[in-house]
């Protein structure tokens, strides 16, 4: 990084617990336990439909009932159980996050993000990051496990549109927008 160049965007973040939990769910949806949830939901619905369709022409109800229960189990695991576990773990992890990463001064340079907290300084090159945008957050994911959470409410008031345009341009090929997702 050229120290002479000023940052494109400079902000101070104060991530709350709900935003941290949402970012953890995004991480799990992109790289973790919830990555296969769309496939699991389609499979669950198909199993339920197949089981119900078989009840009309099979003499035994054991196999159709088994398919329906398996489909319901699959949906319950991927829609209720697993997201609840991720939320519970994120709430526990938030306490450590607050100690290490709050308050954080984030400077977005042309080719890296620099984060300074009272306890650490991080430099994250954009080439190793993925950007996930929601209506309220921008989450920069590095190495499938490290998160840089930028709440949109923390963007500088006069520069919010410019900051978002900078992030969208920087991550044009590694940016995902998640608007109407289930978790």
PDB file of C-alpha atoms in Angstrom:
ATOM      1  CA  UNK A   1       0.000   0.000   0.000  1.00  0.00           C
ATOM      2  CA  UNK A   2       1.280   3.440  -0.877  1.00  0.00           C
ATOM      3  CA  UNK A   3       1.202   5.428   2.354  1.00  0.00           C
ATOM      4  CA  UNK A   4       0.915   8.724   0.416  1.00  0.00           C
ATOM      5  CA  UNK A   5      -2.535   7.854  -0.968  1.00  0.00           C
ATOM      6  CA  UNK A   6      -5.413   8.752   1.359  1.00  0.00           C
ATOM      7  CA  UNK A   7      -8.102   6.155   1.987  1.00  0.00           C
ATOM      8  CA  UNK A   8     -11.118   6.183  -0.319  1.00  0.00           C
ATOM      9  CA  UNK A   9     -13.461   5.691   2.642  1.00  0.00           C
ATOM     10  CA  UNK A  10     -12.819   6.020   6.348  1.00  0.00           C
ATOM     11  CA  UNK A  11     -15.347   4.976   8.975  1.00  0.00           C
ATOM     12  CA  UNK A  12     -15.735   3.822  12.533  1.00  0.00           C
ATOM     13  CA  UNK A  13     -17.779   0.673  13.027  1.00  0.00           C
ATOM     14  CA  UNK A  14     -19.730  -0.421  16.058  1.00  0.00           C
ATOM     15  CA  UNK A  15     -21.332  -3.722  15.158  1.00  0.00           C
ATOM     16  CA  UNK A  16     -24.238  -4.791  17.341  1.00  0.00           C
ATOM     17  CA  UNK A  17     -25.154  -8.375  18.192  1.00  0.00           C
ATOM     18  CA  UNK A  18     -27.953  -8.660  15.619  1.00  0.00           C
ATOM     19  CA  UNK A  19     -25.604  -7.537  12.832  1.00  0.00           C
ATOM     20  CA  UNK A  20     -22.932  -9.977  13.980  1.00  0.00           C
ATOM     21  CA  UNK A  21     -25.445 -12.839  13.989  1.00  0.00           C
ATOM     22  CA  UNK A  22     -26.641 -11.865  10.509  1.00  0.00           C
ATOM     23  CA  UNK A  23     -23.041 -11.793   9.237  1.00  0.00           C
ATOM     24  CA  UNK A  24     -22.414 -15.238  10.766  1.00  0.00           C
ATOM     25  CA  UNK A  25     -25.483 -16.608   8.985  1.00  0.00           C
ATOM     26  CA  UNK A  26     -24.216 -15.092   5.732  1.00  0.00           C
ATOM     27  CA  UNK A  27     -20.872 -16.790   6.238  1.00  0.00           C
ATOM     28  CA  UNK A  28     -22.572 -20.126   6.938  1.00  0.00           C
ATOM     29  CA  UNK A  29     -24.779 -19.644   3.876  1.00  0.00           C
ATOM     30  CA  UNK A  30     -21.810 -18.943   1.590  1.00  0.00           C
ATOM     31  CA  UNK A  31     -19.230 -21.392   2.973  1.00  0.00           C
ATOM     32  CA  UNK A  32     -20.575 -23.305   5.951  1.00  0.00           C
ATOM     33  CA  UNK A  33     -23.296 -25.633   7.105  1.00  0.00           C
ATOM     34  CA  UNK A  34     -26.066 -23.770   5.273  1.00  0.00           C
ATOM     35  CA  UNK A  35     -24.348 -23.844   1.894  1.00  0.00           C
ATOM     36  CA  UNK A  36     -26.455 -26.795   0.736  1.00  0.00           C
ATOM     37  CA  UNK A  37     -29.733 -25.446   2.139  1.00  0.00           C
ATOM     38  CA  UNK A  38     -31.362 -24.700  -1.272  1.00  0.00           C
ATOM     39  CA  UNK A  39     -30.659 -28.262  -2.425  1.00  0.00           C
ATOM     40  CA  UNK A  40     -31.897 -29.647   0.888  1.00  0.00           C
ATOM     41  CA  UNK A  41     -35.115 -27.614   0.689  1.00  0.00           C
ATOM     42  CA  UNK A  42     -35.889 -28.744  -2.863  1.00  0.00           C
ATOM     43  CA  UNK A  43     -35.086 -32.340  -1.927  1.00  0.00           C
ATOM     44  CA  UNK A  44     -37.294 -32.122   1.168  1.00  0.00           C
ATOM     45  CA  UNK A  45     -40.252 -30.788  -0.814  1.00  0.00           C
ATOM     46  CA  UNK A  46     -39.763 -33.448  -3.503  1.00  0.00           C
ATOM     47  CA  UNK A  47     -39.635 -36.211  -0.874  1.00  0.00           C
ATOM     48  CA  UNK A  48     -42.851 -34.959   0.703  1.00  0.00           C
ATOM     49  CA  UNK A  49     -44.568 -34.709  -2.693  1.00  0.00           C
ATOM     50  CA  UNK A  50     -43.385 -38.188  -3.725  1.00  0.00           C
ATOM     51  CA  UNK A  51     -44.537 -39.675  -0.436  1.00  0.00           C
ATOM     52  CA  UNK A  52     -47.967 -38.087  -0.728  1.00  0.00           C
ATOM     53  CA  UNK A  53     -48.298 -39.184  -4.354  1.00  0.00           C
ATOM     54  CA  UNK A  54     -47.417 -42.781  -3.459  1.00  0.00           C
ATOM     55  CA  UNK A  55     -50.120 -43.054  -0.798  1.00  0.00           C
ATOM     56  CA  UNK A  56     -52.854 -43.329  -3.444  1.00  0.00           C
ATOM     57  CA  UNK A  57     -51.474 -46.390  -5.256  1.00  0.00           C
ATOM     58  CA  UNK A  58     -49.437 -48.313  -2.658  1.00  0.00           C
ATOM     59  CA  UNK A  59     -51.071 -50.851  -0.393  1.00  0.00           C
ATOM     60  CA  UNK A  60     -48.621 -50.234   2.454  1.00  0.00           C
ATOM     61  CA  UNK A  61     -48.240 -46.757   3.889  1.00  0.00           C
ATOM     62  CA  UNK A  62     -44.830 -47.459   5.419  1.00  0.00           C
ATOM     63  CA  UNK A  63     -42.648 -46.284   2.504  1.00  0.00           C
ATOM     64  CA  UNK A  64     -44.724 -43.164   1.594  1.00  0.00           C
ATOM     65  CA  UNK A  65     -44.886 -42.169   5.254  1.00  0.00           C
ATOM     66  CA  UNK A  66     -41.120 -42.698   5.528  1.00  0.00           C
ATOM     67  CA  UNK A  67     -40.537 -40.378   2.546  1.00  0.00           C
ATOM     68  CA  UNK A  68     -42.823 -37.682   3.983  1.00  0.00           C
ATOM     69  CA  UNK A  69     -41.133 -37.848   7.392  1.00  0.00           C
ATOM     70  CA  UNK A  70     -37.676 -37.787   5.792  1.00  0.00           C
ATOM     71  CA  UNK A  71     -38.632 -34.707   3.762  1.00  0.00           C
ATOM     72  CA  UNK A  72     -40.029 -32.956   6.847  1.00  0.00           C
ATOM     73  CA  UNK A  73     -36.907 -33.849   8.830  1.00  0.00           C
ATOM     74  CA  UNK A  74     -34.679 -32.446   6.101  1.00  0.00           C
ATOM     75  CA  UNK A  75     -36.633 -29.178   6.025  1.00  0.00           C
ATOM     76  CA  UNK A  76     -36.653 -28.847   9.813  1.00  0.00           C
ATOM     77  CA  UNK A  77     -32.886 -29.411  10.048  1.00  0.00           C
ATOM     78  CA  UNK A  78     -31.973 -26.878   7.345  1.00  0.00           C
ATOM     79  CA  UNK A  79     -34.635 -24.260   8.123  1.00  0.00           C
ATOM     80  CA  UNK A  80     -34.826 -24.368  11.916  1.00  0.00           C
ATOM     81  CA  UNK A  81     -32.196 -26.448  13.724  1.00  0.00           C
ATOM     82  CA  UNK A  82     -29.001 -25.493  11.901  1.00  0.00           C
ATOM     83  CA  UNK A  83     -29.738 -21.721  11.679  1.00  0.00           C
ATOM     84  CA  UNK A  84     -30.640 -21.750  15.403  1.00  0.00           C
ATOM     85  CA  UNK A  85     -27.307 -23.403  16.226  1.00  0.00           C
ATOM     86  CA  UNK A  86     -25.433 -20.845  14.150  1.00  0.00           C
ATOM     87  CA  UNK A  87     -27.300 -17.985  15.846  1.00  0.00           C
ATOM     88  CA  UNK A  88     -26.565 -19.432  19.294  1.00  0.00           C
ATOM     89  CA  UNK A  89     -22.847 -19.821  18.504  1.00  0.00           C
ATOM     90  CA  UNK A  90     -22.691 -16.321  16.995  1.00  0.00           C
ATOM     91  CA  UNK A  91     -24.186 -14.827  20.158  1.00  0.00           C
ATOM     92  CA  UNK A  92     -21.441 -16.522  22.191  1.00  0.00           C
ATOM     93  CA  UNK A  93     -18.734 -15.427  19.732  1.00  0.00           C
ATOM     94  CA  UNK A  94     -19.983 -11.852  19.798  1.00  0.00           C
ATOM     95  CA  UNK A  95     -18.590 -11.369  23.312  1.00  0.00           C
ATOM     96  CA  UNK A  96     -15.066 -12.100  22.047  1.00  0.00           C
ATOM     97  CA  UNK A  97     -15.660  -9.977  18.954  1.00  0.00           C
ATOM     98  CA  UNK A  98     -16.639  -6.991  21.114  1.00  0.00           C
ATOM     99  CA  UNK A  99     -13.471  -7.343  23.184  1.00  0.00           C
ATOM    100  CA  UNK A 100     -11.126  -7.551  20.175  1.00  0.00           C
ATOM    101  CA  UNK A 101     -12.798  -5.574  17.405  1.00  0.00           C
ATOM    102  CA  UNK A 102     -14.796  -2.767  19.028  1.00  0.00           C
ATOM    103  CA  UNK A 103     -14.491   0.096  18.324  1.00  0.00           C
ATOM    104  CA  UNK A 104     -12.836  -0.343  14.946  1.00  0.00           C
ATOM    105  CA  UNK A 105     -11.550   2.337  12.629  1.00  0.00           C
ATOM    106  CA  UNK A 106     -11.743   1.025   9.076  1.00  0.00           C
ATOM    107  CA  UNK A 107      -9.959   2.661   6.178  1.00  0.00           C
ATOM    108  CA  UNK A 108     -10.748   1.389   2.692  1.00  0.00           C
ATOM    109  CA  UNK A 109      -7.823   2.025   0.376  1.00  0.00           C
ATOM    110  CA  UNK A 110      -7.653   1.331  -3.347  1.00  0.00           C
ATOM    111  CA  UNK A 111      -6.378  -2.232  -2.876  1.00  0.00           C
ATOM    112  CA  UNK A 112      -6.857  -3.162   0.800  1.00  0.00           C
ATOM    113  CA  UNK A 113      -8.899  -2.603   3.924  1.00  0.00           C
ATOM    114  CA  UNK A 114      -7.093  -1.554   7.055  1.00  0.00           C
ATOM    115  CA  UNK A 115      -8.748  -2.121  10.428  1.00  0.00           C
ATOM    116  CA  UNK A 116      -7.402  -0.602  13.633  1.00  0.00           C
ATOM    117  CA  UNK A 117      -8.740  -1.463  17.059  1.00  0.00           C
ATOM    118  CA  UNK A 118      -7.258  -0.840  20.509  1.00  0.00           C
ATOM    119  CA  UNK A 119      -5.804  -4.370  20.438  1.00  0.00           C
ATOM    120  CA  UNK A 120      -4.866  -5.112  16.847  1.00  0.00           C
ATOM    121  CA  UNK A 121      -4.272  -3.792  13.362  1.00  0.00           C
ATOM    122  CA  UNK A 122      -5.263  -5.791  10.280  1.00  0.00           C
ATOM    123  CA  UNK A 123      -4.530  -5.258   6.626  1.00  0.00           C
ATOM    124  CA  UNK A 124      -6.727  -7.294   4.303  1.00  0.00           C
ATOM    125  CA  UNK A 125      -6.059  -7.187   0.542  1.00  0.00           C
ATOM    126  CA  UNK A 126      -9.233  -7.174  -1.543  1.00  0.00           C
ATOM    127  CA  UNK A 127      -7.838  -9.897  -3.803  1.00  0.00           C
ATOM    128  CA  UNK A 128      -8.389 -12.407  -0.990  1.00  0.00           C
ATOM    129  CA  UNK A 129     -11.878 -11.239  -0.060  1.00  0.00           C
ATOM    130  CA  UNK A 130     -15.475 -11.809  -1.096  1.00  0.00           C
ATOM    131  CA  UNK A 131     -18.104  -9.110  -0.600  1.00  0.00           C
ATOM    132  CA  UNK A 132     -21.659  -9.987   0.468  1.00  0.00           C
ATOM    133  CA  UNK A 133     -24.140  -7.127   0.547  1.00  0.00           C
ATOM    134  CA  UNK A 134     -27.498  -7.076   2.296  1.00  0.00           C
ATOM    135  CA  UNK A 135     -29.871  -4.130   2.706  1.00  0.00           C
ATOM    136  CA  UNK A 136     -28.212  -3.213   6.022  1.00  0.00           C
ATOM    137  CA  UNK A 137     -24.683  -4.696   5.880  1.00  0.00           C
ATOM    138  CA  UNK A 138     -21.621  -5.127   3.763  1.00  0.00           C
ATOM    139  CA  UNK A 139     -19.664  -8.182   4.880  1.00  0.00           C
ATOM    140  CA  UNK A 140     -16.164  -8.748   3.560  1.00  0.00           C
ATOM    141  CA  UNK A 141     -15.203 -12.406   3.958  1.00  0.00           C
ATOM    142  CA  UNK A 142     -11.552 -13.394   3.928  1.00  0.00           C
ATOM    143  CA  UNK A 143     -10.301 -16.979   3.776  1.00  0.00           C
ATOM    144  CA  UNK A 144     -13.810 -18.368   4.323  1.00  0.00           C
ATOM    145  CA  UNK A 145     -13.695 -17.580   8.028  1.00  0.00           C
ATOM    146  CA  UNK A 146     -12.637 -14.011   8.834  1.00  0.00           C
ATOM    147  CA  UNK A 147     -15.267 -11.298   8.645  1.00  0.00           C
ATOM    148  CA  UNK A 148     -15.023  -7.557   8.264  1.00  0.00           C
ATOM    149  CA  UNK A 149     -18.532  -6.318   9.017  1.00  0.00           C
ATOM    150  CA  UNK A 150     -19.433  -2.860   7.732  1.00  0.00           C
ATOM    151  CA  UNK A 151     -22.916  -1.778   8.795  1.00  0.00           C
ATOM    152  CA  UNK A 152     -24.325   0.641   6.230  1.00  0.00           C
ATOM    153  CA  UNK A 153     -25.515   2.869   9.072  1.00  0.00           C
ATOM    154  CA  UNK A 154     -21.834   3.508   9.941  1.00  0.00           C
ATOM    155  CA  UNK A 155     -20.922   4.815   6.497  1.00  0.00           C
ATOM    156  CA  UNK A 156     -20.148   8.556   6.524  1.00  0.00           C
ATOM    157  CA  UNK A 157     -23.375  10.478   5.886  1.00  0.00           C
ATOM    158  CA  UNK A 158     -22.165  12.535   2.945  1.00  0.00           C
ATOM    159  CA  UNK A 159     -20.109   9.719   1.425  1.00  0.00           C
ATOM    160  CA  UNK A 160     -22.412   6.709   1.796  1.00  0.00           C
ATOM    161  CA  UNK A 161     -23.308   6.497  -1.901  1.00  0.00           C
ATOM    162  CA  UNK A 162     -19.699   7.030  -2.969  1.00  0.00           C
ATOM    163  CA  UNK A 163     -18.512   4.412  -0.484  1.00  0.00           C
ATOM    164  CA  UNK A 164     -21.028   1.842  -1.738  1.00  0.00           C
ATOM    165  CA  UNK A 165     -20.111   2.581  -5.351  1.00  0.00           C
ATOM    166  CA  UNK A 166     -16.428   2.128  -4.484  1.00  0.00           C
ATOM    167  CA  UNK A 167     -17.146  -1.258  -2.849  1.00  0.00           C
ATOM    168  CA  UNK A 168     -19.373  -2.395  -5.709  1.00  0.00           C
ATOM    169  CA  UNK A 169     -16.718  -1.449  -8.268  1.00  0.00           C
ATOM    170  CA  UNK A 170     -13.875  -2.993  -6.271  1.00  0.00           C
ATOM    171  CA  UNK A 171     -15.712  -6.298  -5.800  1.00  0.00           C
ATOM    172  CA  UNK A 172     -17.477  -6.357  -9.167  1.00  0.00           C
ATOM    173  CA  UNK A 173     -16.658 -10.063  -9.716  1.00  0.00           C
ATOM    174  CA  UNK A 174     -16.556 -11.172  -6.093  1.00  0.00           C
ATOM    175  CA  UNK A 175     -19.721  -9.494  -4.828  1.00  0.00           C
ATOM    176  CA  UNK A 176     -22.971 -11.214  -3.917  1.00  0.00           C
ATOM    177  CA  UNK A 177     -26.197  -9.418  -3.104  1.00  0.00           C
ATOM    178  CA  UNK A 178     -28.569 -11.182  -0.731  1.00  0.00           C
ATOM    179  CA  UNK A 179     -31.928  -9.458  -0.402  1.00  0.00           C
ATOM    180  CA  UNK A 180     -34.717 -11.969   0.156  1.00  0.00           C
ATOM    181  CA  UNK A 181     -32.987 -14.868   1.798  1.00  0.00           C
ATOM    182  CA  UNK A 182     -34.513 -17.085   4.434  1.00  0.00           C
ATOM    183  CA  UNK A 183     -32.035 -16.674   7.264  1.00  0.00           C
TER     184      UNK A 183
END
